[in-house]
Amino acid sequence: MTQPLGPVMLDVEGTRLRDEERQLISRAEVGGVLLFARNTPDVATTQRLIGQIRKCRPDILVAIDQEGGRVQRLKEGVTQIPSMATLGRQFAESPEAALTLTQDTGWLLGMEMAACGFDVTFAPVLDLDDDQSPAIGSRSFSPDPEVVTALAGAFIEGLHEAGMVAIGKHFPGHGGVRQDSHFDVAEDPRSLAELREHDLIPFARLAGKLDGIMPAHVIYSAFDDRPAGFSPSWLGMLREELGFKGTIFSDDLTMAAAHAAGSPRERAEAAWSAGCDMAVICNAPDAAREVVAACEGRQAQRIAKLRYARARPSLESLAAISRWRRTHVRLEALSESE
């Protein structure tokens, strides 16, 4: 039986663990560590840091935001992946070829991140680019929900081929919001019917394929006065109507749009009470310690299912695979042309 993990994902400061970080990671309440660009200047440094983390906690999840485009934390020593909008433009020119390339992209990303030591990369983005949201933009495949569904579905298939889980974000859709939830309270006044006909389509169609979903720190005021990640109504819909059975991650609880829920402890409690399995809290060490202390003894079964379960490839061995070589060349060329 899969052993449960704690419901907190936090970060670390640099490229080597400090003693206080080792002590915190060793707490059973911590189920994951999220690495940022400051932790991952190159592959060798990243692998060394992950080795230190796993020496403290062999079972812990190690995650990264590695979408491609402007959200690619680890750059040196891995393939440069273009934005998802670039793949969307490829789809407009040649749908079949774009679907193949997008599936290959998911596979390559999954294989490279597994080789580096990660269990989770927070991708793909299922938001629609309605040319309004500064937080989304080129991170989205397209403004068309059918195109997003098709391309994200191919990306998910590729990740799964590599043995990597797929985490869709940001439910029920961040693309129609002018505010950036990293820095401001974000509100979307559209009706539930409008969202069902547009933003919700990729989530509804792909819920059965996704291993994890991250809700948005956006208030959809026609439906609930709480951000989606703190809303039992939204997360209940995700479980009951959409039939999602995987892990629900909060978005980072230090983002400005999350502060309306109160103190760090109150934000985490609101996320768990709404239905999140894991509270993500980064770039605020004191807040992370407060949240860990608040959930002593709490664990979640779903989280442990996200561990990478295969023998990890090496980056050197990937270069011998024709699929990797072909995809690498294509993606690097697209990245340079952006």
Short mmCIF file of the C-alpha atoms (twelve columns), coordinates in Angstrom:
data_MODEL
# 
_entry.id   MODEL 
# 
loop_
_atom_site.group_PDB 
_atom_site.id 
_atom_site.type_symbol 
_atom_site.label_atom_id 
_atom_site.label_alt_id 
_atom_site.label_comp_id 
_atom_site.label_asym_id 
_atom_site.label_seq_id 
_atom_site.Cartn_x 
_atom_site.Cartn_y 
_atom_site.Cartn_z 
_atom_site.pdbx_PDB_model_num 
ATOM 1   C CA . MET A 1   0.000   0.000  0.000   1 
ATOM 2   C CA . THR A 2   1.261   3.491  -0.862  1 
ATOM 3   C CA . GLN A 3   2.408   5.316  2.242   1 
ATOM 4   C CA . PRO A 4   0.821   8.762  2.661   1 
ATOM 5   C CA . LEU A 5   2.787   11.996 2.685   1 
ATOM 6   C CA . GLY A 6   2.296   15.232 4.544   1 
ATOM 7   C CA . PRO A 7   0.121   17.960 2.981   1 
ATOM 8   C CA . VAL A 8   2.667   20.805 2.772   1 
ATOM 9   C CA . MET A 9   4.936   21.643 -0.171  1 
ATOM 10  C CA . LEU A 10  7.578   24.277 0.545   1 
ATOM 11  C CA . ASP A 11  10.805  25.583 -0.951  1 
ATOM 12  C CA . VAL A 12  14.456  26.038 0.027   1 
ATOM 13  C CA . GLU A 13  16.657  29.093 -0.199  1 
ATOM 14  C CA . GLY A 14  19.681  28.155 -2.278  1 
ATOM 15  C CA . THR A 15  21.605  25.411 -4.036  1 
ATOM 16  C CA . ARG A 16  22.551  23.580 -0.826  1 
ATOM 17  C CA . LEU A 17  20.384  22.678 2.133   1 
ATOM 18  C CA . ARG A 18  20.883  24.595 5.335   1 
ATOM 19  C CA . ASP A 19  20.608  22.764 8.662   1 
ATOM 20  C CA . GLU A 20  17.251  24.355 9.513   1 
ATOM 21  C CA . GLU A 21  15.917  23.306 6.097   1 
ATOM 22  C CA . ARG A 22  17.015  19.716 6.711   1 
ATOM 23  C CA . GLN A 23  15.149  19.761 9.998   1 
ATOM 24  C CA . LEU A 24  11.998  21.155 8.394   1 
ATOM 25  C CA . ILE A 25  12.047  18.753 5.434   1 
ATOM 26  C CA . SER A 26  12.447  15.872 7.869   1 
ATOM 27  C CA . ARG A 27  9.053   16.683 9.390   1 
ATOM 28  C CA . ALA A 28  6.398   14.141 8.373   1 
ATOM 29  C CA . GLU A 29  3.978   16.975 7.618   1 
ATOM 30  C CA . VAL A 30  6.150   18.085 4.678   1 
ATOM 31  C CA . GLY A 31  5.264   16.075 1.599   1 
ATOM 32  C CA . GLY A 32  7.075   18.004 -1.103  1 
ATOM 33  C CA . VAL A 33  9.749   20.532 -2.047  1 
ATOM 34  C CA . LEU A 34  9.325   22.943 -4.974  1 
ATOM 35  C CA . LEU A 35  12.520  24.182 -6.615  1 
ATOM 36  C CA . PHE A 36  12.898  27.554 -8.334  1 
ATOM 37  C CA . ALA A 37  15.424  29.091 -10.741 1 
ATOM 38  C CA . ARG A 38  17.640  30.149 -7.826  1 
ATOM 39  C CA . ASN A 39  17.966  26.470 -6.854  1 
ATOM 40  C CA . THR A 40  18.566  25.135 -10.374 1 
ATOM 41  C CA . PRO A 41  21.264  27.097 -12.227 1 
ATOM 42  C CA . ASP A 42  22.363  23.946 -14.052 1 
ATOM 43  C CA . VAL A 43  21.715  20.214 -14.102 1 
ATOM 44  C CA . ALA A 44  24.642  19.138 -11.902 1 
ATOM 45  C CA . THR A 45  23.745  21.633 -9.162  1 
ATOM 46  C CA . THR A 46  20.092  20.603 -9.364  1 
ATOM 47  C CA . GLN A 47  20.889  16.902 -9.068  1 
ATOM 48  C CA . ARG A 48  23.187  17.550 -6.104  1 
ATOM 49  C CA . LEU A 49  20.497  19.536 -4.279  1 
ATOM 50  C CA . ILE A 50  17.848  16.904 -4.962  1 
ATOM 51  C CA . GLY A 51  20.271  14.291 -3.640  1 
ATOM 52  C CA . GLN A 52  20.585  16.266 -0.402  1 
ATOM 53  C CA . ILE A 53  16.800  16.522 -0.131  1 
ATOM 54  C CA . ARG A 54  16.337  12.798 -0.689  1 
ATOM 55  C CA . LYS A 55  19.030  11.999 1.866   1 
ATOM 56  C CA . CYS A 56  16.785  13.732 4.413   1 
ATOM 57  C CA . ARG A 57  13.568  12.263 3.046   1 
ATOM 58  C CA . PRO A 58  13.829  9.510  0.402   1 
ATOM 59  C CA . ASP A 59  10.050  9.456  -0.025  1 
ATOM 60  C CA . ILE A 60  9.429   13.184 -0.513  1 
ATOM 61  C CA . LEU A 61  8.119   14.667 -3.765  1 
ATOM 62  C CA . VAL A 62  10.454  17.076 -5.563  1 
ATOM 63  C CA . ALA A 63  8.712   19.426 -8.006  1 
ATOM 64  C CA . ILE A 64  9.483   22.209 -10.447 1 
ATOM 65  C CA . ASP A 65  7.558   24.668 -12.634 1 
ATOM 66  C CA . GLN A 66  8.937   23.672 -16.021 1 
ATOM 67  C CA . GLU A 67  6.297   24.560 -18.597 1 
ATOM 68  C CA . GLY A 68  8.415   25.996 -21.390 1 
ATOM 69  C CA . GLY A 69  8.555   29.578 -22.642 1 
ATOM 70  C CA . ARG A 70  8.931   32.119 -19.871 1 
ATOM 71  C CA . VAL A 71  8.216   29.541 -17.144 1 
ATOM 72  C CA . GLN A 72  11.249  27.291 -17.363 1 
ATOM 73  C CA . ARG A 73  13.179  27.307 -14.093 1 
ATOM 74  C CA . LEU A 74  15.973  24.943 -15.135 1 
ATOM 75  C CA . LYS A 75  17.618  26.107 -18.359 1 
ATOM 76  C CA . GLU A 76  21.262  25.055 -18.454 1 
ATOM 77  C CA . GLY A 77  21.815  21.481 -19.603 1 
ATOM 78  C CA . VAL A 78  18.247  20.699 -20.729 1 
ATOM 79  C CA . THR A 79  16.233  21.415 -23.861 1 
ATOM 80  C CA . GLN A 80  14.920  24.945 -24.272 1 
ATOM 81  C CA . ILE A 81  11.178  24.506 -24.749 1 
ATOM 82  C CA . PRO A 82  9.152   27.172 -26.557 1 
ATOM 83  C CA . SER A 83  6.003   28.684 -25.116 1 
ATOM 84  C CA . MET A 84  2.803   26.711 -25.441 1 
ATOM 85  C CA . ALA A 85  1.444   29.562 -27.595 1 
ATOM 86  C CA . THR A 86  4.120   28.708 -30.152 1 
ATOM 87  C CA . LEU A 87  2.841   25.131 -30.266 1 
ATOM 88  C CA . GLY A 88  -0.651  26.568 -30.661 1 
ATOM 89  C CA . ARG A 89  0.484   28.522 -33.716 1 
ATOM 90  C CA . GLN A 90  1.967   25.322 -35.125 1 
ATOM 91  C CA . PHE A 91  -1.474  23.742 -34.709 1 
ATOM 92  C CA . ALA A 92  -3.062  26.493 -36.804 1 
ATOM 93  C CA . GLU A 93  -0.664  25.637 -39.643 1 
ATOM 94  C CA . SER A 94  -0.707  21.844 -39.391 1 
ATOM 95  C CA . PRO A 95  -2.886  20.265 -36.683 1 
ATOM 96  C CA . GLU A 96  -1.648  16.701 -37.027 1 
ATOM 97  C CA . ALA A 97  2.024   17.664 -37.016 1 
ATOM 98  C CA . ALA A 98  1.472   19.988 -34.045 1 
ATOM 99  C CA . LEU A 99  -0.231  17.271 -32.022 1 
ATOM 100 C CA . THR A 100 2.697   14.932 -32.668 1 
ATOM 101 C CA . LEU A 101 5.216   17.623 -31.721 1 
ATOM 102 C CA . THR A 102 3.274   18.497 -28.567 1 
ATOM 103 C CA . GLN A 103 3.129   14.857 -27.467 1 
ATOM 104 C CA . ASP A 104 6.861   14.567 -28.142 1 
ATOM 105 C CA . THR A 105 7.387   17.765 -26.126 1 
ATOM 106 C CA . GLY A 106 5.567   16.310 -23.119 1 
ATOM 107 C CA . TRP A 107 7.600   13.119 -23.431 1 
ATOM 108 C CA . LEU A 108 10.927  14.964 -23.723 1 
ATOM 109 C CA . LEU A 109 10.111  17.253 -20.801 1 
ATOM 110 C CA . GLY A 110 9.067   14.305 -18.656 1 
ATOM 111 C CA . MET A 111 12.179  12.304 -19.499 1 
ATOM 112 C CA . GLU A 112 14.522  15.231 -18.841 1 
ATOM 113 C CA . MET A 113 12.906  16.164 -15.550 1 
ATOM 114 C CA . ALA A 114 12.958  12.508 -14.437 1 
ATOM 115 C CA . ALA A 115 16.644  12.359 -15.336 1 
ATOM 116 C CA . CYS A 116 17.295  15.439 -13.205 1 
ATOM 117 C CA . GLY A 117 15.564  13.796 -10.231 1 
ATOM 118 C CA . PHE A 118 12.118  15.422 -10.212 1 
ATOM 119 C CA . ASP A 119 8.825   13.666 -9.528  1 
ATOM 120 C CA . VAL A 120 6.524   16.461 -10.677 1 
ATOM 121 C CA . THR A 121 6.591   19.273 -13.189 1 
ATOM 122 C CA . PHE A 122 3.606   21.592 -12.858 1 
ATOM 123 C CA . ALA A 123 2.309   21.374 -16.428 1 
ATOM 124 C CA . PRO A 124 0.338   21.715 -18.620 1 
ATOM 125 C CA . VAL A 125 -1.434  25.075 -18.433 1 
ATOM 126 C CA . LEU A 126 -5.103  24.591 -19.418 1 
ATOM 127 C CA . ASP A 127 -6.014  28.275 -19.230 1 
ATOM 128 C CA . LEU A 128 -7.274  30.001 -22.356 1 
ATOM 129 C CA . ASP A 129 -5.415  33.064 -23.612 1 
ATOM 130 C CA . ASP A 130 -8.158  35.646 -23.985 1 
ATOM 131 C CA . ASP A 131 -5.532  38.381 -24.349 1 
ATOM 132 C CA . GLN A 132 -6.438  39.763 -20.937 1 
ATOM 133 C CA . SER A 133 -4.404  38.014 -18.262 1 
ATOM 134 C CA . PRO A 134 -0.798  39.103 -17.655 1 
ATOM 135 C CA . ALA A 135 -0.330  35.923 -15.601 1 
ATOM 136 C CA . ILE A 136 -1.158  33.663 -18.557 1 
ATOM 137 C CA . GLY A 137 -0.538  35.065 -22.044 1 
ATOM 138 C CA . SER A 138 1.864   32.868 -24.010 1 
ATOM 139 C CA . ARG A 139 1.726   30.172 -21.332 1 
ATOM 140 C CA . SER A 140 -1.591  29.155 -22.900 1 
ATOM 141 C CA . PHE A 141 -1.820  27.013 -26.011 1 
ATOM 142 C CA . SER A 142 -4.657  29.064 -27.501 1 
ATOM 143 C CA . PRO A 143 -7.771  31.187 -26.907 1 
ATOM 144 C CA . ASP A 144 -9.813  28.297 -28.373 1 
ATOM 145 C CA . PRO A 145 -10.881 25.711 -25.775 1 
ATOM 146 C CA . GLU A 146 -10.990 22.944 -28.386 1 
ATOM 147 C CA . VAL A 147 -7.390  23.643 -29.403 1 
ATOM 148 C CA . VAL A 148 -6.255  23.814 -25.771 1 
ATOM 149 C CA . THR A 149 -7.986  20.508 -25.057 1 
ATOM 150 C CA . ALA A 150 -6.392  18.785 -28.037 1 
ATOM 151 C CA . LEU A 151 -2.857  20.077 -27.460 1 
ATOM 152 C CA . ALA A 152 -2.922  19.696 -23.677 1 
ATOM 153 C CA . GLY A 153 -4.239  16.167 -24.143 1 
ATOM 154 C CA . ALA A 154 -1.292  15.355 -26.391 1 
ATOM 155 C CA . PHE A 155 1.127   16.935 -23.901 1 
ATOM 156 C CA . ILE A 156 -0.361  14.817 -21.096 1 
ATOM 157 C CA . GLU A 157 0.030   11.665 -23.190 1 
ATOM 158 C CA . GLY A 158 3.684   12.523 -23.690 1 
ATOM 159 C CA . LEU A 159 4.309   13.107 -19.990 1 
ATOM 160 C CA . HIS A 160 2.668   9.771  -19.188 1 
ATOM 161 C CA . GLU A 161 4.804   7.994  -21.788 1 
ATOM 162 C CA . ALA A 162 7.808   9.286  -19.851 1 
ATOM 163 C CA . GLY A 163 6.371   8.041  -16.551 1 
ATOM 164 C CA . MET A 164 5.765   11.607 -15.360 1 
ATOM 165 C CA . VAL A 165 2.500   12.840 -13.900 1 
ATOM 166 C CA . ALA A 166 0.517   15.715 -15.421 1 
ATOM 167 C CA . ILE A 167 -0.734  18.636 -13.311 1 
ATOM 168 C CA . GLY A 168 -3.307  20.895 -14.979 1 
ATOM 169 C CA . LYS A 169 -3.652  24.538 -13.971 1 
ATOM 170 C CA . HIS A 170 -5.347  26.897 -13.095 1 
ATOM 171 C CA . PHE A 171 -8.876  25.557 -12.500 1 
ATOM 172 C CA . PRO A 172 -11.458 26.732 -13.554 1 
ATOM 173 C CA . GLY A 173 -9.471  29.105 -15.804 1 
ATOM 174 C CA . HIS A 174 -7.316  32.206 -15.209 1 
ATOM 175 C CA . GLY A 175 -7.186  33.547 -18.756 1 
ATOM 176 C CA . GLY A 176 -10.131 35.935 -18.548 1 
ATOM 177 C CA . VAL A 177 -8.819  37.906 -15.580 1 
ATOM 178 C CA . ARG A 178 -7.027  41.236 -16.004 1 
ATOM 179 C CA . GLN A 179 -5.381  41.146 -12.578 1 
ATOM 180 C CA . ASP A 180 -2.290  39.020 -11.960 1 
ATOM 181 C CA . SER A 181 -3.080  36.924 -8.884  1 
ATOM 182 C CA . HIS A 182 0.613   36.900 -7.949  1 
ATOM 183 C CA . PHE A 183 0.324   40.596 -7.100  1 
ATOM 184 C CA . ASP A 184 -3.361  41.557 -6.784  1 
ATOM 185 C CA . VAL A 185 -6.756  40.286 -5.742  1 
ATOM 186 C CA . ALA A 186 -8.156  38.781 -8.939  1 
ATOM 187 C CA . GLU A 187 -11.850 38.638 -9.793  1 
ATOM 188 C CA . ASP A 188 -13.732 37.157 -12.744 1 
ATOM 189 C CA . PRO A 189 -17.403 38.268 -12.803 1 
ATOM 190 C CA . ARG A 190 -18.559 35.933 -15.570 1 
ATOM 191 C CA . SER A 191 -21.444 33.572 -14.921 1 
ATOM 192 C CA . LEU A 192 -21.008 29.859 -14.393 1 
ATOM 193 C CA . ALA A 193 -22.763 29.274 -17.719 1 
ATOM 194 C CA . GLU A 194 -20.177 31.430 -19.513 1 
ATOM 195 C CA . LEU A 195 -17.319 29.591 -17.817 1 
ATOM 196 C CA . ARG A 196 -18.827 26.201 -18.710 1 
ATOM 197 C CA . GLU A 197 -19.001 27.210 -22.366 1 
ATOM 198 C CA . HIS A 198 -15.410 28.450 -22.465 1 
ATOM 199 C CA . ASP A 199 -12.736 28.189 -19.758 1 
ATOM 200 C CA . LEU A 200 -14.002 25.021 -18.103 1 
ATOM 201 C CA . ILE A 201 -13.993 22.932 -21.284 1 
ATOM 202 C CA . PRO A 202 -10.341 21.742 -21.129 1 
ATOM 203 C CA . PHE A 203 -10.637 20.843 -17.441 1 
ATOM 204 C CA . ALA A 204 -13.893 18.959 -17.975 1 
ATOM 205 C CA . ARG A 205 -12.548 17.035 -20.973 1 
ATOM 206 C CA . LEU A 206 -9.167  16.191 -19.444 1 
ATOM 207 C CA . ALA A 207 -10.072 15.608 -15.781 1 
ATOM 208 C CA . GLY A 208 -9.857  11.844 -16.257 1 
ATOM 209 C CA . LYS A 209 -6.327  12.053 -17.692 1 
ATOM 210 C CA . LEU A 210 -4.806  14.459 -15.192 1 
ATOM 211 C CA . ASP A 211 -2.964  13.278 -12.078 1 
ATOM 212 C CA . GLY A 212 -3.172  16.646 -10.357 1 
ATOM 213 C CA . ILE A 213 -4.962  19.972 -10.691 1 
ATOM 214 C CA . MET A 214 -4.058  23.387 -9.294  1 
ATOM 215 C CA . PRO A 215 -6.964  25.817 -8.773  1 
ATOM 216 C CA . ALA A 216 -6.617  29.524 -9.420  1 
ATOM 217 C CA . HIS A 217 -6.407  32.216 -6.744  1 
ATOM 218 C CA . VAL A 218 -9.254  33.937 -8.572  1 
ATOM 219 C CA . ILE A 219 -12.673 34.894 -7.200  1 
ATOM 220 C CA . TYR A 220 -15.443 33.924 -9.641  1 
ATOM 221 C CA . SER A 221 -17.915 36.236 -7.949  1 
ATOM 222 C CA . ALA A 222 -21.055 35.051 -9.746  1 
ATOM 223 C CA . PHE A 223 -20.510 31.599 -8.227  1 
ATOM 224 C CA . ASP A 224 -18.593 32.066 -4.949  1 
ATOM 225 C CA . ASP A 225 -17.017 34.974 -3.084  1 
ATOM 226 C CA . ARG A 226 -13.899 32.927 -2.267  1 
ATOM 227 C CA . PRO A 227 -10.956 32.216 -4.585  1 
ATOM 228 C CA . ALA A 228 -11.391 28.851 -6.309  1 
ATOM 229 C CA . GLY A 229 -8.621  27.233 -4.259  1 
ATOM 230 C CA . PHE A 230 -10.464 28.106 -1.042  1 
ATOM 231 C CA . SER A 231 -13.913 27.199 -2.368  1 
ATOM 232 C CA . PRO A 232 -15.615 23.910 -1.402  1 
ATOM 233 C CA . SER A 233 -18.107 24.679 -4.164  1 
ATOM 234 C CA . TRP A 234 -15.490 24.827 -6.920  1 
ATOM 235 C CA . LEU A 235 -13.447 21.907 -5.637  1 
ATOM 236 C CA . GLY A 236 -16.626 19.936 -4.981  1 
ATOM 237 C CA . MET A 237 -17.578 20.469 -8.624  1 
ATOM 238 C CA . LEU A 238 -14.136 19.278 -9.650  1 
ATOM 239 C CA . ARG A 239 -14.538 16.048 -7.683  1 
ATOM 240 C CA . GLU A 240 -18.234 15.331 -8.157  1 
ATOM 241 C CA . GLU A 241 -19.258 16.756 -11.524 1 
ATOM 242 C CA . LEU A 242 -15.952 16.459 -13.382 1 
ATOM 243 C CA . GLY A 243 -15.053 13.191 -11.646 1 
ATOM 244 C CA . PHE A 244 -11.479 14.220 -10.874 1 
ATOM 245 C CA . LYS A 245 -9.785  11.629 -8.648  1 
ATOM 246 C CA . GLY A 246 -6.225  12.948 -8.496  1 
ATOM 247 C CA . THR A 247 -4.348  15.345 -6.218  1 
ATOM 248 C CA . ILE A 248 -5.470  18.954 -5.771  1 
ATOM 249 C CA . PHE A 249 -2.614  21.394 -5.076  1 
ATOM 250 C CA . SER A 250 -3.230  24.887 -3.820  1 
ATOM 251 C CA . ASP A 251 -1.489  27.562 -5.812  1 
ATOM 252 C CA . ASP A 252 1.261   29.267 -3.806  1 
ATOM 253 C CA . LEU A 253 -0.346  30.566 -0.611  1 
ATOM 254 C CA . THR A 254 2.043   33.520 -0.444  1 
ATOM 255 C CA . MET A 255 0.578   35.043 -3.633  1 
ATOM 256 C CA . ALA A 256 -1.198  38.350 -3.025  1 
ATOM 257 C CA . ALA A 257 -4.598  37.013 -4.083  1 
ATOM 258 C CA . ALA A 258 -4.424  34.356 -1.353  1 
ATOM 259 C CA . HIS A 259 -3.934  36.815 1.503   1 
ATOM 260 C CA . ALA A 260 -7.660  37.493 1.805   1 
ATOM 261 C CA . ALA A 261 -7.965  34.152 3.591   1 
ATOM 262 C CA . GLY A 262 -5.937  35.453 6.539   1 
ATOM 263 C CA . SER A 263 -2.671  34.348 8.136   1 
ATOM 264 C CA . PRO A 264 -0.518  31.628 6.540   1 
ATOM 265 C CA . ARG A 265 -2.068  29.062 8.857   1 
ATOM 266 C CA . GLU A 266 -5.586  30.283 8.017   1 
ATOM 267 C CA . ARG A 267 -4.828  30.166 4.289   1 
ATOM 268 C CA . ALA A 268 -3.619  26.584 4.552   1 
ATOM 269 C CA . GLU A 269 -6.609  25.568 6.661   1 
ATOM 270 C CA . ALA A 270 -8.937  27.211 4.130   1 
ATOM 271 C CA . ALA A 271 -7.273  25.301 1.288   1 
ATOM 272 C CA . TRP A 272 -7.461  21.951 3.090   1 
ATOM 273 C CA . SER A 273 -11.046 22.561 4.215   1 
ATOM 274 C CA . ALA A 274 -12.065 23.382 0.638   1 
ATOM 275 C CA . GLY A 275 -10.631 20.110 -0.621  1 
ATOM 276 C CA . CYS A 276 -6.970  20.696 -1.469  1 
ATOM 277 C CA . ASP A 277 -4.704  17.753 -0.706  1 
ATOM 278 C CA . MET A 278 -1.492  19.774 -0.576  1 
ATOM 279 C CA . ALA A 279 -0.868  23.360 0.481   1 
ATOM 280 C CA . VAL A 280 1.961   24.996 -1.459  1 
ATOM 281 C CA . ILE A 281 3.754   27.774 0.413   1 
ATOM 282 C CA . CYS A 282 6.986   29.251 -0.901  1 
ATOM 283 C CA . ASN A 283 9.304   32.248 -0.580  1 
ATOM 284 C CA . ALA A 284 8.258   32.823 3.030   1 
ATOM 285 C CA . PRO A 285 10.180  30.552 5.432   1 
ATOM 286 C CA . ASP A 286 8.446   31.803 8.578   1 
ATOM 287 C CA . ALA A 287 5.043   31.238 6.990   1 
ATOM 288 C CA . ALA A 288 6.076   27.740 5.906   1 
ATOM 289 C CA . ARG A 289 7.111   26.848 9.454   1 
ATOM 290 C CA . GLU A 290 3.792   28.196 10.742  1 
ATOM 291 C CA . VAL A 291 1.845   26.040 8.290   1 
ATOM 292 C CA . VAL A 292 3.883   22.911 9.058   1 
ATOM 293 C CA . ALA A 293 3.309   23.410 12.786  1 
ATOM 294 C CA . ALA A 294 -0.421  23.852 12.148  1 
ATOM 295 C CA . CYS A 295 -0.893  20.451 10.540  1 
ATOM 296 C CA . GLU A 296 0.939   18.132 12.904  1 
ATOM 297 C CA . GLY A 297 -0.070  14.556 12.175  1 
ATOM 298 C CA . ARG A 298 -2.028  15.401 9.015   1 
ATOM 299 C CA . GLN A 299 -1.320  13.254 5.948   1 
ATOM 300 C CA . ALA A 300 -2.891  12.644 2.540   1 
ATOM 301 C CA . GLN A 301 -2.994  9.388  0.603   1 
ATOM 302 C CA . ARG A 302 -3.281  10.817 -2.913  1 
ATOM 303 C CA . ILE A 303 -0.012  12.768 -2.819  1 
ATOM 304 C CA . ALA A 304 2.293   9.744  -2.637  1 
ATOM 305 C CA . LYS A 305 0.854   8.375  -5.892  1 
ATOM 306 C CA . LEU A 306 2.677   11.164 -7.746  1 
ATOM 307 C CA . ARG A 307 6.161   9.790  -7.054  1 
ATOM 308 C CA . TYR A 308 8.174   8.924  -10.153 1 
ATOM 309 C CA . ALA A 309 8.020   5.139  -10.124 1 
ATOM 310 C CA . ARG A 310 10.322  4.079  -12.984 1 
ATOM 311 C CA . ALA A 311 14.071  3.680  -13.208 1 
ATOM 312 C CA . ARG A 312 15.298  7.181  -13.986 1 
ATOM 313 C CA . PRO A 313 17.032  7.754  -17.321 1 
ATOM 314 C CA . SER A 314 20.247  9.747  -17.553 1 
ATOM 315 C CA . LEU A 315 20.465  12.844 -19.701 1 
ATOM 316 C CA . GLU A 316 23.396  11.253 -21.513 1 
ATOM 317 C CA . SER A 317 21.322  8.203  -22.444 1 
ATOM 318 C CA . LEU A 318 18.534  10.369 -23.862 1 
ATOM 319 C CA . ALA A 319 20.870  11.659 -26.565 1 
ATOM 320 C CA . ALA A 320 21.040  8.118  -27.975 1 
ATOM 321 C CA . ILE A 321 17.255  8.053  -28.573 1 
ATOM 322 C CA . SER A 322 16.207  9.277  -32.018 1 
ATOM 323 C CA . ARG A 323 12.917  10.652 -30.713 1 
ATOM 324 C CA . TRP A 324 14.769  12.845 -28.219 1 
ATOM 325 C CA . ARG A 325 17.265  14.079 -30.834 1 
ATOM 326 C CA . ARG A 326 14.537  14.921 -33.342 1 
ATOM 327 C CA . THR A 327 12.357  16.694 -30.769 1 
ATOM 328 C CA . HIS A 328 15.279  18.508 -29.140 1 
ATOM 329 C CA . VAL A 329 16.372  20.055 -32.437 1 
ATOM 330 C CA . ARG A 330 12.840  21.132 -33.311 1 
ATOM 331 C CA . LEU A 331 12.114  22.677 -29.910 1 
ATOM 332 C CA . GLU A 332 15.421  24.513 -29.698 1 
ATOM 333 C CA . ALA A 333 14.781  26.028 -33.133 1 
ATOM 334 C CA . LEU A 334 11.280  27.145 -32.140 1 
ATOM 335 C CA . SER A 335 12.608  28.642 -28.895 1 
ATOM 336 C CA . GLU A 336 15.217  30.658 -30.769 1 
ATOM 337 C CA . SER A 337 12.561  32.008 -33.133 1 
ATOM 338 C CA . GLU A 338 10.314  33.351 -30.346 1 
# 
